[in-house]
Short mmCIF file of C-alpha atoms and ligand atoms in Angstrom, two decimals:
data_model
loop_
_atom_site.label_atom_id
_atom_site.label_comp_id
_atom_site.label_asym_id
_atom_site.label_seq_id
_atom_site.Cartn_x
_atom_site.Cartn_y
_atom_site.Cartn_z
CA MET A 61 0.00 0.00 0.00
CA GLY A 62 1.29 3.48 -0.85
CA GLU A 63 1.74 6.21 1.71
CA PHE A 64 -1.22 8.09 0.34
CA GLU A 65 -3.59 5.15 0.71
CA LEU A 66 -2.28 4.45 4.19
CA ILE A 67 -3.07 7.99 5.32
CA GLN A 68 -6.44 7.86 3.59
CA ARG A 69 -7.32 4.59 5.26
CA CYS A 70 -6.35 5.87 8.73
CA PHE A 71 -8.67 8.87 8.53
CA ALA A 72 -11.42 7.59 6.24
CA GLU A 73 -14.00 6.95 8.93
CA ALA A 74 -12.88 9.39 11.59
CA GLY A 75 -15.58 10.50 13.95
CA ARG A 76 -19.33 10.27 13.94
CA LYS A 77 -21.20 9.86 10.65
CA ARG A 78 -23.39 12.94 10.46
CA THR A 79 -26.46 13.29 8.28
CA ASP A 80 -25.63 16.94 7.51
CA VAL A 81 -22.49 15.96 5.56
CA ALA A 82 -23.63 15.76 1.92
CA ILE A 83 -20.09 15.12 0.66
CA GLY A 84 -17.25 14.25 3.04
CA ILE A 85 -13.70 13.02 2.49
CA GLY A 86 -12.76 12.08 -1.07
CA ASP A 87 -13.80 15.03 -3.19
CA ASP A 88 -12.10 18.36 -3.83
CA GLY A 89 -14.15 19.87 -1.07
CA ALA A 90 -16.73 18.87 1.49
CA VAL A 91 -20.36 19.90 1.18
CA LEU A 92 -22.11 20.60 4.47
CA GLN A 93 -25.70 21.41 5.23
CA VAL A 94 -25.83 24.18 7.79
CA ARG A 95 -29.07 23.88 9.73
CA GLU A 96 -31.78 26.47 9.02
CA GLY A 97 -31.72 29.31 11.53
CA CYS A 98 -28.12 28.74 12.55
CA ASP A 99 -24.87 30.67 12.21
CA LEU A 100 -21.67 28.85 11.29
CA VAL A 101 -18.78 29.15 13.79
CA ILE A 102 -15.23 28.34 12.66
CA THR A 103 -11.99 28.06 14.63
CA THR A 104 -8.42 26.90 13.91
CA ASP A 105 -5.74 25.57 16.23
CA SER A 106 -2.26 24.34 15.39
CA MET A 107 0.04 22.11 17.39
CA VAL A 108 3.70 22.03 16.46
CA GLU A 109 6.24 19.49 17.69
CA GLY A 110 8.75 21.11 20.01
CA ILE A 111 6.39 24.00 20.75
CA HIS A 112 3.10 22.47 21.82
CA PHE A 113 4.09 18.87 22.43
CA PHE A 114 7.14 16.73 23.08
CA PRO A 115 8.44 14.41 20.35
CA ASP A 116 7.85 11.35 22.55
CA VAL A 117 4.21 12.12 23.37
CA ASP A 118 1.68 9.31 22.94
CA PRO A 119 0.16 9.92 19.45
CA ARG A 120 -3.23 8.78 20.72
CA SER A 121 -3.35 11.59 23.28
CA LEU A 122 -2.16 14.01 20.60
CA GLY A 123 -5.09 13.04 18.39
CA HIS A 124 -7.42 13.54 21.34
CA LYS A 125 -5.95 16.87 22.34
CA LEU A 126 -6.05 18.32 18.83
CA VAL A 127 -9.79 17.69 18.64
CA ALA A 128 -10.49 18.75 22.24
CA VAL A 129 -8.69 22.11 22.02
CA ASN A 130 -10.52 23.00 18.81
CA VAL A 131 -13.87 21.89 20.15
CA SER A 132 -13.16 23.88 23.32
CA ASP A 133 -13.06 27.07 21.23
CA LEU A 134 -16.46 26.19 19.78
CA ALA A 135 -17.76 25.48 23.30
CA ALA A 136 -16.57 28.92 24.39
CA MET A 137 -18.72 30.47 21.64
CA GLY A 138 -21.75 28.50 22.79
CA ALA A 139 -21.63 26.49 19.56
CA GLU A 140 -22.44 22.87 18.86
CA PRO A 141 -19.40 21.18 17.26
CA CYS A 142 -20.13 19.47 13.93
CA TRP A 143 -17.27 19.12 11.43
CA LEU A 144 -13.48 18.92 11.51
CA SER A 145 -10.78 19.24 8.88
CA LEU A 146 -7.15 18.35 9.37
CA ALA A 147 -3.92 19.63 7.84
CA LEU A 148 -1.14 17.24 8.71
CA THR A 149 2.56 17.82 8.10
CA LEU A 150 4.62 14.68 8.68
CA PRO A 151 8.39 14.14 8.51
CA LYS A 152 7.75 10.51 7.48
CA VAL A 153 4.88 8.08 7.26
CA ASP A 154 5.05 5.91 10.38
CA GLU A 155 2.13 3.49 10.28
CA ALA A 156 2.01 2.75 14.02
CA TRP A 157 2.18 6.43 14.90
CA LEU A 158 -0.45 7.42 12.34
CA THR A 159 -2.82 4.65 13.37
CA ALA A 160 -2.66 5.63 17.05
CA PHE A 161 -3.01 9.34 16.25
CA ALA A 162 -6.00 8.69 14.00
CA GLU A 163 -7.63 6.50 16.67
CA GLY A 164 -7.26 9.22 19.31
CA LEU A 165 -8.64 11.76 16.88
CA SER A 166 -11.49 9.54 15.78
CA GLU A 167 -12.71 8.49 19.21
CA THR A 168 -12.65 12.07 20.46
CA ALA A 169 -14.41 13.38 17.35
CA ASP A 170 -16.99 10.67 17.89
CA TYR A 171 -17.41 11.67 21.54
CA TYR A 172 -18.17 15.26 20.54
CA ASN A 173 -20.43 14.14 17.69
CA CYS A 174 -18.08 15.57 15.03
CA GLN A 175 -17.15 14.16 11.65
CA LEU A 176 -13.81 14.61 9.90
CA ILE A 177 -14.80 15.96 6.50
CA GLY A 178 -11.46 16.55 4.81
CA GLY A 179 -7.84 17.46 5.08
CA ASP A 180 -4.44 17.62 3.51
CA THR A 181 -1.10 15.95 4.13
CA THR A 182 2.34 17.37 3.36
CA ARG A 183 5.90 16.40 4.20
CA GLY A 184 7.85 18.49 6.69
CA PRO A 185 8.47 18.98 10.43
CA LEU A 186 5.62 17.43 12.47
CA SER A 187 2.79 19.91 12.72
CA LEU A 188 -0.96 19.43 13.17
CA THR A 189 -3.60 21.96 12.25
CA MET A 190 -7.28 21.45 12.74
CA ILE A 191 -10.21 23.54 11.65
CA ALA A 192 -13.37 22.93 13.63
CA LYS A 193 -16.79 24.11 12.53
CA GLY A 194 -19.93 24.28 14.56
CA VAL A 195 -23.35 25.86 14.59
CA VAL A 196 -25.14 28.18 16.95
CA PRO A 197 -28.71 29.56 16.74
CA LYS A 198 -28.63 32.83 14.77
CA GLY A 199 -27.18 35.70 16.76
CA LYS A 200 -26.64 33.56 19.86
CA ALA A 201 -22.86 33.08 19.72
CA ILE A 202 -21.20 34.15 22.98
CA THR A 203 -18.25 36.45 22.37
CA ARG A 204 -15.49 38.02 24.44
CA ALA A 205 -17.01 41.44 23.91
CA GLY A 206 -20.17 41.49 26.02
CA ALA A 207 -18.93 41.81 29.61
CA GLN A 208 -20.26 44.86 31.47
CA ASN A 209 -19.36 46.70 34.62
CA GLY A 210 -20.87 44.84 37.59
CA ASP A 211 -21.06 41.42 35.89
CA TYR A 212 -19.78 38.45 37.87
CA LEU A 213 -16.83 36.42 36.60
CA TYR A 214 -17.05 32.64 36.67
CA VAL A 215 -14.84 29.72 35.73
CA THR A 216 -15.73 26.04 35.22
CA GLY A 217 -13.89 23.08 36.78
CA THR A 218 -10.48 23.63 38.34
CA LEU A 219 -7.43 25.62 37.29
CA GLY A 220 -3.72 24.77 37.26
CA ASP A 221 -3.87 21.00 36.81
CA ALA A 222 -2.52 20.99 33.26
CA ALA A 223 0.35 23.31 34.23
CA LEU A 224 1.33 20.87 36.96
CA GLY A 225 0.97 18.03 34.44
CA LEU A 226 3.40 19.80 32.12
CA GLN A 227 5.96 19.93 34.94
CA LEU A 228 5.29 16.28 35.73
CA VAL A 229 5.89 14.98 32.21
CA GLN A 230 9.20 16.85 32.21
CA ASN A 231 10.15 15.21 35.53
CA LYS A 232 10.44 18.63 37.17
CA VAL A 233 8.09 17.77 40.01
CA GLU A 234 7.12 14.70 41.96
CA ILE A 235 3.52 13.84 42.63
CA SER A 236 2.11 11.19 44.93
CA LYS A 237 0.84 8.05 43.24
CA LYS A 238 -2.68 8.89 44.34
CA HIS A 239 -2.80 12.07 42.22
CA ARG A 240 -0.64 11.21 39.22
CA ALA A 241 -3.40 9.76 37.08
CA HIS A 242 -5.69 12.75 37.57
CA ILE A 243 -2.99 15.28 36.74
CA LEU A 244 -1.78 13.36 33.67
CA GLN A 245 -5.35 12.95 32.47
CA ARG A 246 -5.95 16.68 32.76
CA PHE A 247 -2.78 17.40 30.79
CA HIS A 248 -3.02 14.76 28.05
CA TYR A 249 -6.79 14.39 27.74
CA PRO A 250 -8.45 17.77 28.35
CA THR A 251 -12.26 17.95 28.23
CA ALA A 252 -14.03 20.61 26.20
CA ARG A 253 -17.02 22.02 28.13
CA VAL A 254 -19.39 21.66 25.20
CA ALA A 255 -22.77 21.12 26.86
CA LEU A 256 -22.08 23.78 29.42
CA GLY A 257 -20.99 26.27 26.76
CA GLN A 258 -24.33 25.80 24.97
CA ALA A 259 -26.20 26.22 28.26
CA LEU A 260 -24.48 29.58 28.71
CA ARG A 261 -26.01 31.06 25.50
CA ASN A 262 -28.82 32.75 27.37
CA ILE A 263 -26.90 33.38 30.58
CA ALA A 264 -23.36 34.61 29.88
CA SER A 265 -22.61 38.14 28.69
CA SER A 266 -19.15 37.03 27.50
CA ALA A 267 -17.11 33.83 27.44
CA MET A 268 -13.82 32.31 26.35
CA ASP A 269 -11.84 29.19 27.10
CA VAL A 270 -8.70 29.20 29.25
CA SER A 271 -5.92 27.97 26.99
CA ASP A 272 -2.99 30.22 27.88
CA GLY A 273 -3.64 30.77 31.59
CA LEU A 274 -6.29 32.71 33.50
CA ALA A 275 -4.38 35.97 33.96
CA GLY A 276 -3.34 36.26 30.32
CA ASP A 277 -6.64 35.09 28.87
CA LEU A 278 -8.69 37.46 31.03
CA LEU A 279 -6.99 40.38 29.29
CA HIS A 280 -8.74 39.35 26.06
CA ILE A 281 -12.16 39.81 27.66
CA LEU A 282 -11.07 43.10 29.22
CA ARG A 283 -9.85 44.46 25.89
CA ARG A 284 -12.73 43.25 23.79
CA SER A 285 -15.39 44.26 26.32
CA LYS A 286 -13.63 47.49 27.35
CA VAL A 287 -13.92 46.72 31.06
CA GLY A 288 -11.71 45.85 34.04
CA VAL A 289 -11.92 43.04 36.59
CA VAL A 290 -11.10 42.27 40.21
CA VAL A 291 -10.29 38.61 40.85
CA ASP A 292 -10.20 37.15 44.36
CA VAL A 293 -7.35 34.63 44.30
CA ASN A 294 -8.79 32.91 47.38
CA LYS A 295 -11.73 31.83 45.21
CA LEU A 296 -9.76 30.17 42.41
CA PRO A 297 -10.98 26.56 42.16
CA MET A 298 -8.13 24.07 42.53
CA SER A 299 -8.20 20.29 42.56
CA GLN A 300 -7.20 18.36 45.66
CA ALA A 301 -4.45 16.84 43.51
CA LEU A 302 -2.95 20.28 42.85
CA LYS A 303 -3.30 21.43 46.45
CA ASP A 304 -1.65 18.27 47.77
CA SER A 305 1.18 18.36 45.23
CA CYS A 306 2.75 21.76 45.88
CA ASP A 307 2.75 24.59 48.41
CA ALA A 308 -0.06 27.14 48.38
CA GLU A 309 1.96 29.83 46.63
CA GLN A 310 3.02 27.53 43.81
CA ALA A 311 -0.49 26.13 43.41
CA LEU A 312 -1.81 29.67 43.06
CA LYS A 313 0.81 30.42 40.42
CA TYR A 314 -0.28 27.41 38.37
CA ALA A 315 -3.93 28.38 38.75
CA LEU A 316 -3.28 31.99 37.70
CA SER A 317 -0.90 31.52 34.82
CA GLY A 318 -0.78 27.85 33.86
CA GLY A 319 -2.24 27.13 30.43
CA GLU A 320 -4.11 24.30 28.76
CA ASP A 321 -6.86 23.76 31.31
CA TYR A 322 -9.55 24.38 28.66
CA GLU A 323 -12.07 25.48 31.25
CA LEU A 324 -14.61 28.16 30.35
CA LEU A 325 -14.27 31.66 31.70
CA PHE A 326 -17.50 33.66 31.51
CA THR A 327 -19.32 36.67 32.86
CA VAL A 328 -22.91 36.83 34.07
CA PRO A 329 -25.01 39.95 34.69
CA GLU A 330 -26.37 40.30 38.21
CA ASN A 331 -30.00 39.76 37.15
CA ARG A 332 -29.21 36.36 35.61
CA ARG A 333 -27.07 35.18 38.46
CA GLY A 334 -29.94 33.68 40.44
CA SER A 335 -30.85 31.16 37.76
CA LEU A 336 -27.25 30.23 37.06
CA GLU A 337 -26.75 27.44 39.56
CA VAL A 338 -30.11 25.82 38.82
CA LEU A 339 -29.56 25.98 35.05
CA LEU A 340 -26.03 24.63 35.19
CA SER A 341 -26.46 21.95 37.85
CA PRO A 342 -27.43 19.16 35.37
CA TYR A 343 -24.07 19.44 33.62
CA GLY A 344 -22.09 18.03 36.52
CA VAL A 345 -19.29 20.58 36.12
CA PRO A 346 -18.73 22.91 39.06
CA VAL A 347 -18.74 26.63 38.29
CA THR A 348 -17.11 29.11 40.65
CA CYS A 349 -17.51 32.87 40.94
CA ILE A 350 -13.98 34.26 41.12
CA GLY A 351 -14.43 37.99 40.64
CA ARG A 352 -16.37 40.95 39.34
CA ILE A 353 -16.15 43.13 36.26
CA THR A 354 -15.32 46.81 36.86
CA GLY A 355 -15.45 49.96 34.76
CA ALA A 356 -11.66 50.45 34.91
CA VAL A 357 -10.96 49.69 31.23
CA GLY A 358 -8.20 47.11 30.72
CA LYS A 359 -7.33 46.92 34.42
CA LEU A 360 -6.73 43.43 35.80
CA GLU A 361 -6.68 43.57 39.61
CA PHE A 362 -6.24 40.82 42.15
CA LYS A 363 -7.22 40.64 45.78
CA GLN A 364 -6.82 37.96 48.40
CA GLY A 365 -9.94 38.10 50.50
CA GLU A 366 -10.07 41.79 51.45
CA GLN A 367 -6.34 42.43 50.90
CA PRO A 368 -4.83 43.60 47.63
CA PHE A 369 -2.77 40.87 46.01
CA VAL A 370 0.23 41.72 43.89
CA TYR A 371 0.77 39.37 41.01
CA GLN A 372 3.33 39.85 38.32
CA HIS A 373 1.87 38.06 35.36
CA GLN A 374 4.23 36.16 33.13
CA GLY A 375 2.84 34.78 29.92
CA PHE A 376 2.39 31.06 29.67
CA GLU A 377 4.91 29.16 27.61
CA HIS A 378 3.75 25.77 26.48
CA PHE A 379 7.18 24.57 27.53
MG1 MG B 595 -9.81 29.91 22.83
#
């Protein structure tokens, strides 16, 4: 079998077969039927060897992560993920590697009800680019631009686990046996908050996903919404695994600036706050109020309880 057929075979059936794919893989382009009354939402994410992942990473987890990080962007817009395309640059065709990568990609696409509808393969340094497309009811996409003075700031799940995981896979920290699996899972197999993102359509005034760390990502909402924020660092949700694995100061650092948690960060106006917990309780993902939007445009402030908290933000480096 030629290299071309091998690649084709690996990805031929990736993901869920959707009825809205009129023409999928195999033609010059895919033909998709966007549901009546919906807007199309499109996002792109690239992962490059040596920048976003280590050369020895399990290709299965790489396939998973590529889908999950793209779908997470759709979730942050309140969109329902539908279709994926893949641009793959490979130094060589390694059948075992490709098979495992395609399996990780396929099972995760399937999980999120997405179908791979096309792609392209070239030769070169290992690099993976995915384009994810989803739909949202017309005009209902949640953006980064809607936060208003007085809104409450929330985050889903816990923060800092993936940053600790990154240290762990580089053997820079030690973690008790009890917590290793959780931290590695959070780093290698992030979960996109898809159902919750859709539930936020009529609740959140703005939203985004945390990919580069809370402190850095928050600035995007501040700039786009032309607001400020005060975050209480005592409120940041952290897993028991993180709290048990490092001292409080280090844990806080991971939670504030560690990337790749793929939790949703969103703001809620005061008058919709009451219904929030009831509406979100069926999703089984905890949401935590961590701060409040202010009118001080672009100003990111921290406090610790009632005390001011000085935090020198350093941008997150994938490694
Ligand atoms: Mg994002």
